[in-house]
Structures are given as C-alpha cells and as structure tokens.
Amino acid sequence: MSELPDAASVQSPLRVAHAIEGVTSQAGGPTTAFLSLVEAVGSRPGVEVRAFAPAPPADDPIRTRLDAAPEGRFHLTPPAGRLVVGGLGRRIHRELRAGSIDVLHLHGLWCRDYLPLVRRAERCGVPLVFHPHGMLIKAALERSAGKKKAFLRLGLERGLARSSLIVCATDDELATSWVPSEGDRRPQTTVIPLPVEVPSDDPEALRSAGRRLLGVDEGTPLVVFLGRLHEVKRLDLLVDAVARVPDRPTLALVGEGETPEDAERVRDRARTAGLEEDRLKMPGWVNGPDKWAALGAADAVVLCSVHENFGYTIPEAAAVGVAGVMTPNLSLAEELAREGGGFVGDATPEGLARALERAIAASGPEARPARRDWVVRRYSSDAVGSRLVEAYRACRPSGPSP
C-alpha cells in the first residue's frame, strides 16, 4: 500500500482575493471583466478564489449571476465609502489581517476603500495586483482630473508604484497608460486579454431570436451597437455612417444613457442625418440570453469610441459569428482585421460607412466559424485563467503563506 503524503508535502492552494467598487449590469465593461476574470481564475486547479463587491440591487440581473456562482465564490459587502472607508474596505482589511489572502487583485482605481488596503497589503507582505480597466490611459486620466489627482496624492500613486503587477487587457492599453514609479522602483506590467464567453447556442437560432427581439425583418441589413449611450462612444459618427450605407440598414442602439436626454440627443442626430425613424431601434438595456440574441441578430456590430481599453462587444459578436467593425484608434482593431474577425474603417462617416458595407456583404453563415475560432483560441476562459494564475505565482513571495 502506498503511503499517504504528509500535510507538509501537500501544496496549499493559492488564495486570491478579487475586489471591485461595484457590480451592476449598467456598469458595463468593468463588471463584465471582473466577473469573467473571477470565473476564469476560479476554474484553474490549485487556486482558491474569493471575490468581494458591494451587493447590487436585488432586481439587477447581475445578482442572479452572483447567486448562481459556486458557494463561497462571491462575498457581497456594504457599499464602499465616499469620504471614509466603507464596508468593502473594512471586510478585506479583516481578511488581510487574518492572513487569509495570498494575492490581492484590485479592479479599477478610484475607490476610497482601496487607499488603506494598499498600505495593509504591503504591511502583510501580500502581493498587490491592479487591473485598471483603462483608467490609467492618459485620455481617461484627463477626465475629472482634480478628483483623480486627489486619490493619487492620498496614497494611490504610491500603491500603484509599489504594487507587484499592473495588468492591461491589450498592448495598446499598456502603451498609452501612465505607470508611476517610486525612485528606482517600478511595478511589473503585463498584457493578459479578458476572457470572453462563447455561447453554445446555434448562431442561426440566435439570429432569428434577436430579429424578433428587435423587431427587424430577416432580410433587412442590421447594424448593432451595444453599450452606454455616452458621448465617448461617438454615436453621432455611427449614426452619420449608417445613414450613408447604400443598403439602408437598420441601426439598433442597445443600451441606455445616464439620463433620458442622452437617448433623445441620439434621436435628434438620426433625424438630422436622414436616418428615418423606422430604421432606428432603441430597446434599452438587454441582459442574459437577450444580449446574445441582440448581438447574433446583427450583420455588423460596431464600436467607434474615442477610446476603449478592450471593447468587449467586438469579440462577443465574433463569438456568435458576427463581424465587428471598429475605428483604427481602438485597441483590438489591428487584431480584428488580422484574424478575420471583422473590418476597420476610418473615423469619418464615409470611412466607417465603407467598413459597414463590407461587413454586411460578408455576413453570410460561411464566415461565422472562423470568427468563433478566433475567440476560442485567444480569449477562452481556460487560456486567460492559466496566464493570470502564472502571473500571480510569479509575484507571490516564496515560502509559506502569511
């Protein structure tokens, strides 16, 4: 009979804590990234993952996803603080003092509760990983610059400089991000893409379901945008481009603005551009299966923002076989064109219209498998989770857990 290994010879799991200031369906990309990264890391052997976030509203669809996660995966806290530390910070502070965290992974930056955590992690010898989700891009830092400078002065700049790792989603995000240093000390940086779900649904079934959801006939060319109706998304450019496409496609803007006036401004621009009312669909936010149906209904899914640190909707569209269209300033644009996931058009109404026209012409079912293969190969949960765990182990101090 073989001998059982003694306790000292069995490697203990790597205990990783993820934290974010908030998880709601309307938060968009950061919430999607947080949840998908937690799930990707949690699927790897030898890792114990716990995620901490303030509880979303009970009627938010994100709450259903959290409740369906493995037991003990998500720990919902009281809200983060504004002027003083809130429930999120107090909970993680206790975990650090108890020595139950080997690596602390913070998502986003501008959270009051993070300030004492960066100091406590350093005192406890716990490697600190930041995932800024595009918040260190110079253009992003310039918005509400006064508030952000205050956070940096209060300790966030020192925490970033002394962190073990800063993770960016794309090469472009890293190249355009400000990374602080302290003397000769500079944090390690790495590029690890965000994981993308690949639905098992048949693309043709998704297309039919999405057309019914959006009220668009099967034979009508359809361009879809999914996201916040915010000026940074350059929806005026998109509306002007769609109005110029000879095939007269319908445009579906799936999402909401911060106020009702945001949607009304888009409608006004559509009327000015000559996009008839029956060619503009604005169904508001959709979630879960309806989100995949809305993407699958499209002949092209568009992203033409001023900047994006990743641009989730483009690989998500490819995951259901739909071509993406991007402007060349965005992080994934070069890879999208190189891998056959879609088309890149200049950030002018004419240039974007030409790219949309090409995408609509290439929207047949024969091109869909190659687009899905690109996403599986590059952005699967297994591939991303493995890379992130390797990065954790590289920055973790040798020896037993604290």
GROMACS .gro file of C-alpha atoms in nm, residues 66-287:
model
  222
   66LEU     CA    1  -2.372   3.601  -0.844
   67ASP     CA    2  -2.625   3.379  -0.668
   68ALA     CA    3  -2.563   3.101  -0.923
   69ALA     CA    4  -2.185   3.101  -0.867
   70PRO     CA    5  -2.012   2.827  -0.664
   71GLU     CA    6  -2.069   2.860  -0.290
   72GLY     CA    7  -1.821   3.093  -0.126
   73ARG     CA    8  -1.705   3.249  -0.454
   74PHE     CA    9  -1.870   3.592  -0.416
   75HIS     CA   10  -1.887   3.783  -0.089
   76LEU     CA   11  -2.128   4.079  -0.101
   77THR     CA   12  -2.047   4.368   0.127
   78PRO     CA   13  -2.198   4.702   0.229
   79PRO     CA   14  -2.114   4.984  -0.012
   80ALA     CA   15  -1.768   5.133  -0.049
   81GLY     CA   16  -1.719   5.465   0.129
   82ARG     CA   17  -1.710   5.818  -0.009
   83LEU     CA   18  -1.524   6.024   0.249
   84VAL     CA   19  -1.438   5.742   0.487
   85VAL     CA   20  -1.373   5.371   0.436
   86GLY     CA   21  -1.690   5.172   0.372
   87GLY     CA   22  -1.798   4.812   0.407
   88LEU     CA   23  -1.594   4.680   0.115
   89GLY     CA   24  -1.266   4.808   0.256
   90ARG     CA   25  -1.340   4.701   0.613
   91ARG     CA   26  -1.418   4.343   0.504
   92ILE     CA   27  -1.100   4.297   0.300
   93HIS     CA   28  -0.893   4.468   0.571
   94ARG     CA   29  -1.007   4.198   0.816
   95GLU     CA   30  -0.914   3.925   0.569
   96LEU     CA   31  -0.566   4.070   0.522
   97ARG     CA   32  -0.508   4.093   0.897
   98ALA     CA   33  -0.627   3.735   0.938
   99GLY     CA   34  -0.370   3.616   0.683
  100SER     CA   35  -0.630   3.454   0.458
  101ILE     CA   36  -0.518   3.623   0.133
  102ASP     CA   37  -0.206   3.534  -0.068
  103VAL     CA   38  -0.266   3.776  -0.358
  104LEU     CA   39  -0.500   4.080  -0.360
  105HIS     CA   40  -0.630   4.175  -0.706
  106LEU     CA   41  -0.800   4.517  -0.719
  107HIS     CA   42  -1.019   4.613  -1.016
  108GLY     CA   43  -1.044   4.980  -1.108
  109LEU     CA   44  -0.875   5.264  -0.923
  110TRP     CA   45  -1.091   5.546  -0.794
  111CYS     CA   46  -1.235   5.376  -0.486
  112ARG     CA   47  -1.194   5.531  -0.140
  113ASP     CA   48  -1.179   5.186   0.019
  114TYR     CA   49  -0.865   5.093  -0.176
  115LEU     CA   50  -0.644   5.353  -0.005
  116PRO     CA   51  -0.600   5.172   0.330
  117LEU     CA   52  -0.591   4.833   0.157
  118VAL     CA   53  -0.276   4.913  -0.041
  119ARG     CA   54  -0.100   5.002   0.285
  120ARG     CA   55  -0.230   4.696   0.471
  121ALA     CA   56  -0.132   4.460   0.188
  122GLU     CA   57   0.223   4.597   0.196
  123ARG     CA   58   0.246   4.552   0.576
  124CYS     CA   59   0.118   4.194   0.546
  125GLY     CA   60   0.357   4.107   0.262
  126VAL     CA   61   0.065   4.032   0.028
  127PRO     CA   62   0.135   4.096  -0.343
  128LEU     CA   63  -0.095   4.362  -0.482
  129VAL     CA   64  -0.225   4.334  -0.840
  130PHE     CA   65  -0.405   4.624  -1.010
  131HIS     CA   66  -0.638   4.581  -1.308
  132PRO     CA   67  -0.708   4.944  -1.406
  133HIS     CA   68  -0.952   4.858  -1.689
  134GLY     CA   69  -0.828   5.151  -1.896
  135MET     CA   70  -0.832   5.403  -1.610
  136LEU     CA   71  -0.459   5.474  -1.644
  137ILE     CA   72  -0.489   5.567  -2.012
  138LYS     CA   73  -0.386   5.929  -2.044
  139ALA     CA   74  -0.716   6.035  -2.202
  140ALA     CA   75  -0.907   5.875  -1.915
  141LEU     CA   76  -0.688   6.044  -1.653
  142GLU     CA   77  -0.771   6.383  -1.801
  143ARG     CA   78  -1.143   6.344  -1.726
  144SER     CA   79  -1.231   6.465  -1.372
  145ALA     CA   80  -0.858   6.518  -1.328
  146GLY     CA   81  -0.890   6.701  -0.996
  147LYS     CA   82  -1.061   6.411  -0.822
  148LYS     CA   83  -0.811   6.162  -0.961
  149LYS     CA   84  -0.510   6.369  -0.857
  150ALA     CA   85  -0.652   6.379  -0.504
  151PHE     CA   86  -0.675   5.998  -0.495
  152LEU     CA   87  -0.318   5.969  -0.618
  153ARG     CA   88  -0.188   6.212  -0.356
  154LEU     CA   89  -0.373   6.030  -0.078
  155GLY     CA   90  -0.173   5.713  -0.141
  156LEU     CA   91  -0.294   5.553  -0.462
  157GLU     CA   92   0.011   5.665  -0.662
  158ARG     CA   93   0.243   5.510  -0.403
  159GLY     CA   94   0.031   5.194  -0.400
  160LEU     CA   95   0.050   5.164  -0.777
  161ALA     CA   96   0.425   5.223  -0.778
  162ARG     CA   97   0.478   4.961  -0.506
  163SER     CA   98   0.234   4.705  -0.648
  164SER     CA   99   0.362   4.370  -0.769
  165LEU     CA  100   0.179   4.380  -1.102
  166ILE     CA  101  -0.039   4.601  -1.323
  167VAL     CA  102  -0.246   4.405  -1.575
  168CYS     CA  103  -0.365   4.560  -1.902
  169ALA     CA  104  -0.606   4.398  -2.145
  170THR     CA  105  -0.425   4.494  -2.466
  171ASP     CA  106  -0.085   4.611  -2.589
  172ASP     CA  107  -0.242   4.942  -2.680
  173GLU     CA  108  -0.378   4.994  -2.329
  174LEU     CA  109  -0.034   4.933  -2.182
  175ALA     CA  110   0.139   5.159  -2.435
  176THR     CA  111  -0.095   5.450  -2.362
  177SER     CA  112  -0.115   5.406  -1.983
  178TRP     CA  113   0.070   5.609  -1.721
  179VAL     CA  114   0.260   5.375  -1.486
  180PRO     CA  115   0.401   5.554  -1.179
  181SER     CA  116   0.735   5.471  -1.021
  182GLU     CA  117   0.894   5.545  -0.685
  183GLY     CA  118   1.265   5.612  -0.718
  184ASP     CA  119   1.412   5.311  -0.892
  185ARG     CA  120   1.108   5.103  -0.809
  186ARG     CA  121   0.861   5.042  -1.091
  187PRO     CA  122   0.585   4.780  -1.090
  188GLN     CA  123   0.586   4.490  -1.330
  189THR     CA  124   0.332   4.520  -1.612
  190THR     CA  125   0.179   4.254  -1.831
  191VAL     CA  126  -0.084   4.219  -2.102
  192ILE     CA  127  -0.346   3.950  -2.047
  193PRO     CA  128  -0.667   3.967  -2.254
  194LEU     CA  129  -1.008   3.947  -2.094
  195PRO     CA  130  -1.196   3.618  -2.121
  196VAL     CA  131  -1.497   3.608  -2.350
  197GLU     CA  132  -1.789   3.370  -2.319
  198VAL     CA  133  -1.866   3.161  -2.627
  199PRO     CA  134  -2.236   3.067  -2.618
  200SER     CA  135  -2.325   2.717  -2.727
  201ASP     CA  136  -2.642   2.842  -2.900
  202ASP     CA  137  -2.671   2.788  -3.272
  203PRO     CA  138  -2.589   3.119  -3.448
  204GLU     CA  139  -2.888   3.089  -3.680
  205ALA     CA  140  -3.123   3.042  -3.383
  206LEU     CA  141  -2.969   3.346  -3.213
  207ARG     CA  142  -3.012   3.549  -3.528
  208SER     CA  143  -3.382   3.464  -3.552
  209ALA     CA  144  -3.442   3.528  -3.182
  210GLY     CA  145  -3.260   3.862  -3.198
  211ARG     CA  146  -3.453   3.978  -3.503
  212ARG     CA  147  -3.778   3.907  -3.320
  213LEU     CA  148  -3.649   4.085  -3.008
  214LEU     CA  149  -3.552   4.398  -3.202
  215GLY     CA  150  -3.846   4.392  -3.443
  216VAL     CA  151  -3.631   4.369  -3.757
  217ASP     CA  152  -3.723   4.161  -4.062
  218GLU     CA  153  -3.488   3.881  -4.163
  219GLY     CA  154  -3.396   4.040  -4.495
  220THR     CA  155  -3.313   4.385  -4.354
  221PRO     CA  156  -2.942   4.464  -4.304
  222LEU     CA  157  -2.887   4.532  -3.933
  223VAL     CA  158  -2.609   4.723  -3.757
  224VAL     CA  159  -2.594   4.685  -3.377
  225PHE     CA  160  -2.424   4.892  -3.110
  226LEU     CA  161  -2.434   4.758  -2.754
  227GLY     CA  162  -2.323   4.981  -2.468
  228ARG     CA  163  -2.380   5.310  -2.290
  229LEU     CA  164  -2.530   5.596  -2.492
  230HIS     CA  165  -2.243   5.822  -2.392
  231GLU     CA  166  -2.055   6.086  -2.590
  232VAL     CA  167  -1.730   5.888  -2.559
  233LYS     CA  168  -1.891   5.620  -2.782
  234ARG     CA  169  -1.918   5.866  -3.074
  235LEU     CA  170  -2.273   5.766  -3.163
  236ASP     CA  171  -2.308   6.077  -3.380
  237LEU     CA  172  -2.035   5.933  -3.602
  238LEU     CA  173  -2.209   5.596  -3.610
  239VAL     CA  174  -2.547   5.745  -3.698
  240ASP     CA  175  -2.394   5.953  -3.979
  241ALA     CA  176  -2.212   5.647  -4.116
  242VAL     CA  177  -2.520   5.420  -4.114
  243ALA     CA  178  -2.717   5.690  -4.297
  244ARG     CA  179  -2.459   5.670  -4.579
  245VAL     CA  180  -2.461   5.292  -4.633
  246PRO     CA  181  -2.632   5.217  -4.968
  247ASP     CA  182  -2.809   4.904  -4.838
  248ARG     CA  183  -3.012   5.126  -4.600
  249PRO     CA  184  -2.951   4.917  -4.286
  250THR     CA  185  -3.144   4.949  -3.964
  251LEU     CA  186  -2.942   5.068  -3.665
  252ALA     CA  187  -3.011   4.916  -3.321
  253LEU     CA  188  -2.861   5.108  -3.028
  254VAL     CA  189  -2.889   4.860  -2.742
  255GLY     CA  190  -2.827   5.040  -2.414
  256GLU     CA  191  -2.920   5.350  -2.219
  257GLY     CA  192  -2.768   5.683  -2.131
  258GLU     CA  193  -2.719   5.834  -1.790
  259THR     CA  194  -3.030   6.048  -1.845
  260PRO     CA  195  -3.329   6.031  -2.084
  261GLU     CA  196  -3.181   6.332  -2.265
  262ASP     CA  197  -2.889   6.116  -2.384
  263ALA     CA  198  -3.122   5.897  -2.589
  264GLU     CA  199  -3.313   6.197  -2.720
  265ARG     CA  200  -2.992   6.359  -2.847
  266VAL     CA  201  -2.919   6.044  -3.049
  267ARG     CA  202  -3.271   6.051  -3.198
  268ASP     CA  203  -3.226   6.416  -3.293
  269ARG     CA  204  -2.895   6.337  -3.464
  270ALA     CA  205  -3.057   6.048  -3.654
  271ARG     CA  206  -3.330   6.281  -3.785
  272THR     CA  207  -3.068   6.538  -3.888
  273ALA     CA  208  -2.864   6.271  -4.068
  274GLY     CA  209  -3.168   6.150  -4.261
  275LEU     CA  210  -3.196   5.816  -4.081
  276GLU     CA  211  -3.569   5.753  -4.086
  277GLU     CA  212  -3.741   5.676  -3.756
  278ASP     CA  213  -3.833   5.322  -3.863
  279ARG     CA  214  -3.462   5.247  -3.922
  280LEU     CA  215  -3.361   5.331  -3.564
  281LYS     CA  216  -3.425   5.082  -3.282
  282MET     CA  217  -3.353   5.179  -2.920
  283PRO     CA  218  -3.470   4.893  -2.695
  284GLY     CA  219  -3.272   4.996  -2.385
  285TRP     CA  220  -3.057   4.754  -2.188
  286VAL     CA  221  -3.082   4.382  -2.253
  287ASN     CA  222  -2.914   4.111  -2.048
   0.00000   0.00000   0.00000
